[in-house]
CSV table of C-alpha atoms in Angstrom, one decimal:
chain,number,residue,atom,x,y,z
I,158,UNK,CA,18.0,17.8,24.5
I,159,UNK,CA,16.5,21.3,23.5
I,160,UNK,CA,17.1,21.7,19.4
I,161,UNK,CA,15.9,25.9,18.5
I,162,UNK,CA,13.5,24.8,15.4
I,163,UNK,CA,15.3,26.4,12.3
I,164,UNK,CA,13.5,28.7,10.1
I,165,UNK,CA,13.4,26.5,7.0
I,166,UNK,CA,10.5,24.5,5.5
I,167,UNK,CA,8.6,22.5,7.2
I,168,UNK,CA,9.0,25.2,9.7
I,169,UNK,CA,7.9,28.9,9.4
I,170,UNK,CA,6.1,30.9,12.3
I,171,UNK,CA,9.1,29.8,14.8
I,172,UNK,CA,9.0,33.9,15.9
I,173,UNK,CA,5.9,34.0,16.4
I,174,UNK,CA,3.2,33.0,18.7
I,175,UNK,CA,2.4,30.2,16.3
I,176,UNK,CA,4.4,27.6,15.3
I,177,UNK,CA,3.2,25.8,11.9
I,178,UNK,CA,4.6,22.7,11.0
I,179,UNK,CA,3.5,21.7,7.1
I,180,UNK,CA,3.7,17.8,6.2
I,181,UNK,CA,4.7,16.8,9.4
I,182,UNK,CA,6.8,13.9,8.8
I,183,UNK,CA,6.1,10.9,10.7
I,184,UNK,CA,9.8,11.1,12.6
I,185,UNK,CA,8.2,13.4,14.9
I,186,UNK,CA,5.8,11.7,16.5
I,187,UNK,CA,6.3,11.4,21.0
I,188,UNK,CA,8.6,14.3,20.0
I,189,UNK,CA,7.8,17.6,22.5
I,190,UNK,CA,8.0,21.1,21.3
I,191,UNK,CA,8.1,24.0,23.9
I,192,UNK,CA,8.4,28.0,23.8
I,193,UNK,CA,10.6,30.2,25.3
I,194,UNK,CA,9.8,33.9,25.8
I,195,UNK,CA,12.6,36.0,26.0
I,196,UNK,CA,11.9,39.4,27.6
I,197,UNK,CA,14.1,42.6,28.4
I,198,UNK,CA,13.6,42.0,31.5
I,199,UNK,CA,13.1,38.0,32.0
I,200,UNK,CA,12.0,34.3,29.8
I,201,UNK,CA,9.7,32.0,30.6
I,202,UNK,CA,9.4,28.7,29.3
I,203,UNK,CA,6.3,26.8,28.5
I,204,UNK,CA,5.5,23.6,29.8
I,205,UNK,CA,6.7,20.3,27.0
I,206,UNK,CA,3.9,20.0,24.0
I,207,UNK,CA,3.9,16.1,23.1
I,208,UNK,CA,3.1,15.6,19.3
I,209,UNK,CA,0.8,12.6,18.1
I,210,UNK,CA,1.1,12.2,14.3
I,211,UNK,CA,-1.4,10.0,12.6
I,212,UNK,CA,0.6,8.4,10.0
I,213,UNK,CA,-2.1,7.5,7.2
I,214,UNK,CA,-1.8,3.3,5.5
I,215,UNK,CA,0.8,3.2,3.3
I,216,UNK,CA,1.8,0.6,1.4
I,217,UNK,CA,5.8,-1.0,2.9
I,218,UNK,CA,6.1,-3.9,0.3
I,219,UNK,CA,4.8,-3.6,-3.5
I,220,UNK,CA,3.4,-7.4,-4.4
I,221,UNK,CA,6.2,-8.8,-6.9
I,222,UNK,CA,5.4,-10.2,-10.7
I,223,UNK,CA,4.2,-14.0,-10.6
I,224,UNK,CA,4.7,-16.4,-13.1
I,225,UNK,CA,2.6,-19.8,-13.2
I,226,UNK,CA,2.0,-22.9,-15.2
I,227,UNK,CA,-1.3,-22.3,-16.9
I,228,UNK,CA,-4.8,-23.4,-14.9
I,229,UNK,CA,-2.8,-22.9,-11.6
I,230,UNK,CA,-2.9,-19.9,-9.3
I,231,UNK,CA,-1.5,-17.0,-8.8
I,232,UNK,CA,-1.0,-14.8,-6.3
I,233,UNK,CA,-0.3,-11.3,-5.3
I,234,UNK,CA,0.5,-9.9,-1.8
I,235,UNK,CA,1.4,-6.0,0.1
I,236,UNK,CA,2.0,-5.0,3.2
I,237,UNK,CA,0.8,-2.3,5.1
I,238,UNK,CA,2.2,0.1,7.7
I,239,UNK,CA,0.4,3.2,9.4
I,240,UNK,CA,-3.2,3.5,10.8
I,241,UNK,CA,-4.6,0.3,10.4
I,242,UNK,CA,-8.2,2.0,9.4
I,243,UNK,CA,-8.0,1.4,6.3
I,244,UNK,CA,-10.4,-0.4,3.3
I,245,UNK,CA,-8.0,-2.2,0.6
I,246,UNK,CA,-8.9,-3.4,-2.8
I,247,UNK,CA,-7.2,-5.0,-5.7
I,248,UNK,CA,-7.9,-3.6,-9.2
I,249,UNK,CA,-6.3,-5.2,-12.1
I,250,UNK,CA,-5.4,-3.6,-15.8
I,251,UNK,CA,-5.7,-5.3,-19.2
I,252,UNK,CA,-4.2,-2.7,-21.2
I,253,UNK,CA,-1.0,-2.6,-19.9
I,254,UNK,CA,-1.1,-0.8,-16.9
I,255,UNK,CA,-3.0,2.0,-18.5
I,256,UNK,CA,-6.3,2.0,-17.1
I,257,UNK,CA,-7.1,0.0,-14.0
I,258,UNK,CA,-10.7,-1.3,-12.7
I,259,UNK,CA,-11.7,-2.6,-9.3
I,260,UNK,CA,-12.2,-6.3,-8.9
I,261,UNK,CA,-14.0,-8.4,-6.7
I,262,UNK,CA,-14.1,-12.0,-5.5
I,263,UNK,CA,-15.8,-14.2,-7.8
I,264,UNK,CA,-14.9,-17.4,-9.4
I,265,UNK,CA,-11.5,-16.3,-10.9
I,266,UNK,CA,-10.2,-14.1,-7.9
I,267,UNK,CA,-10.0,-14.2,-3.8
I,268,UNK,CA,-8.7,-11.8,-1.6
I,269,UNK,CA,-9.8,-8.9,-3.3
I,270,UNK,CA,-10.5,-6.5,0.0
I,271,UNK,CA,-7.3,-8.4,1.7
I,272,UNK,CA,-3.4,-8.3,1.4
I,273,UNK,CA,-3.2,-11.8,-0.2
I,274,UNK,CA,-5.0,-11.6,-3.9
I,275,UNK,CA,-5.3,-15.1,-5.8
I,276,UNK,CA,-5.8,-15.3,-9.4
I,277,UNK,CA,-7.2,-18.8,-9.6
I,278,UNK,CA,-7.0,-20.9,-12.6
I,279,UNK,CA,-4.4,-18.5,-14.6
I,280,UNK,CA,-5.6,-19.2,-18.3
I,281,UNK,CA,-3.0,-18.3,-20.9
I,282,UNK,CA,-5.0,-15.1,-21.7
I,283,UNK,CA,-4.7,-13.9,-18.4
I,284,UNK,CA,-0.8,-13.3,-19.6
I,285,UNK,CA,0.3,-9.4,-18.9
I,286,UNK,CA,-2.3,-8.5,-16.7
I,287,UNK,CA,-1.3,-6.1,-14.0
I,288,UNK,CA,-2.4,-6.4,-10.6
I,289,UNK,CA,-2.4,-2.9,-7.7
I,290,UNK,CA,-3.4,-2.7,-4.9
I,291,UNK,CA,-5.0,0.8,-3.1
I,292,UNK,CA,-5.4,1.5,0.4
I,293,UNK,CA,-8.4,4.2,1.9
I,294,UNK,CA,-8.1,6.3,5.2
I,295,UNK,CA,-10.8,5.3,7.3
I,296,UNK,CA,-9.6,7.4,10.2
I,297,UNK,CA,-11.7,10.3,10.4
I,298,UNK,CA,-8.6,11.9,11.8
I,299,UNK,CA,-6.0,11.1,8.8
I,300,UNK,CA,-8.6,13.1,6.6
I,301,UNK,CA,-9.1,11.9,2.6
I,302,UNK,CA,-6.1,9.8,2.4
I,303,UNK,CA,-4.8,7.1,-0.2
I,304,UNK,CA,-2.2,5.1,-0.9
I,305,UNK,CA,-1.2,2.8,-4.1
I,306,UNK,CA,1.2,0.5,-4.6
I,307,UNK,CA,2.9,-0.5,-7.3
I,308,UNK,CA,1.8,-2.6,-10.2
I,309,UNK,CA,2.8,-6.5,-10.5
I,310,UNK,CA,2.4,-8.5,-14.0
I,311,UNK,CA,0.8,-12.3,-14.0
I,312,UNK,CA,2.9,-14.0,-16.5
I,313,UNK,CA,1.9,-17.6,-17.7
I,314,UNK,CA,4.3,-20.3,-18.9
I,315,UNK,CA,3.8,-22.1,-21.9
I,316,UNK,CA,2.3,-25.9,-20.9
I,317,UNK,CA,4.9,-28.5,-20.8
I,318,UNK,CA,4.7,-31.9,-20.8
I,319,UNK,CA,6.0,-31.6,-16.5
I,320,UNK,CA,3.2,-29.7,-16.5
I,321,UNK,CA,0.5,-32.2,-17.2
I,322,UNK,CA,2.5,-35.0,-15.5
I,323,UNK,CA,1.3,-32.6,-12.4
I,324,UNK,CA,-1.2,-34.0,-10.3
I,325,UNK,CA,-2.3,-30.0,-9.5
I,326,UNK,CA,-2.5,-29.4,-12.8
I,327,UNK,CA,-5.8,-32.1,-14.0
I,328,UNK,CA,-5.5,-31.3,-18.1
I,329,UNK,CA,-7.9,-33.5,-20.1
I,330,UNK,CA,-7.7,-33.4,-24.0
I,331,UNK,CA,-11.3,-33.8,-26.4
I,332,UNK,CA,-11.9,-36.4,-28.3
I,333,UNK,CA,-9.7,-38.5,-25.9
I,334,UNK,CA,-7.6,-40.5,-28.2
I,335,UNK,CA,-7.2,-43.7,-26.5
């Protein structure tokens, strides 16, 4: 049903020949607009003008902290919504989140350009590292658009006898006392 557009943010120009909408909300996707021109003798209504809102990529679920046993694998994951046209990359911080650096797949990391990052063979020295994900739009219609996830922290438990008995954790002690 028709609704008169209020003369408040995000709309301007609603009583002129050009309606402006600033910071278009995704909720307007699929809505239609029309213009009604009223004169002293008659009125005319334009055809419906459909609205398509291109939503840039955004992080819909942030990574969670992970606590792992020493020398096991930690995993961090994000979920995304919006356009499917994006590049994704993970960053790590060793100073509590003050600065971040891009990371690449290597002997320590896999999935650095995917929604799930794995930190392989976590050593106790990695405890406290923070990880976040950056989404960069590659859709030319969205322009230069980024979204950054919240940071998740890597925690490493103290090594225990239970860890040594777990077949996933191969621990070798040198020199061999036997």
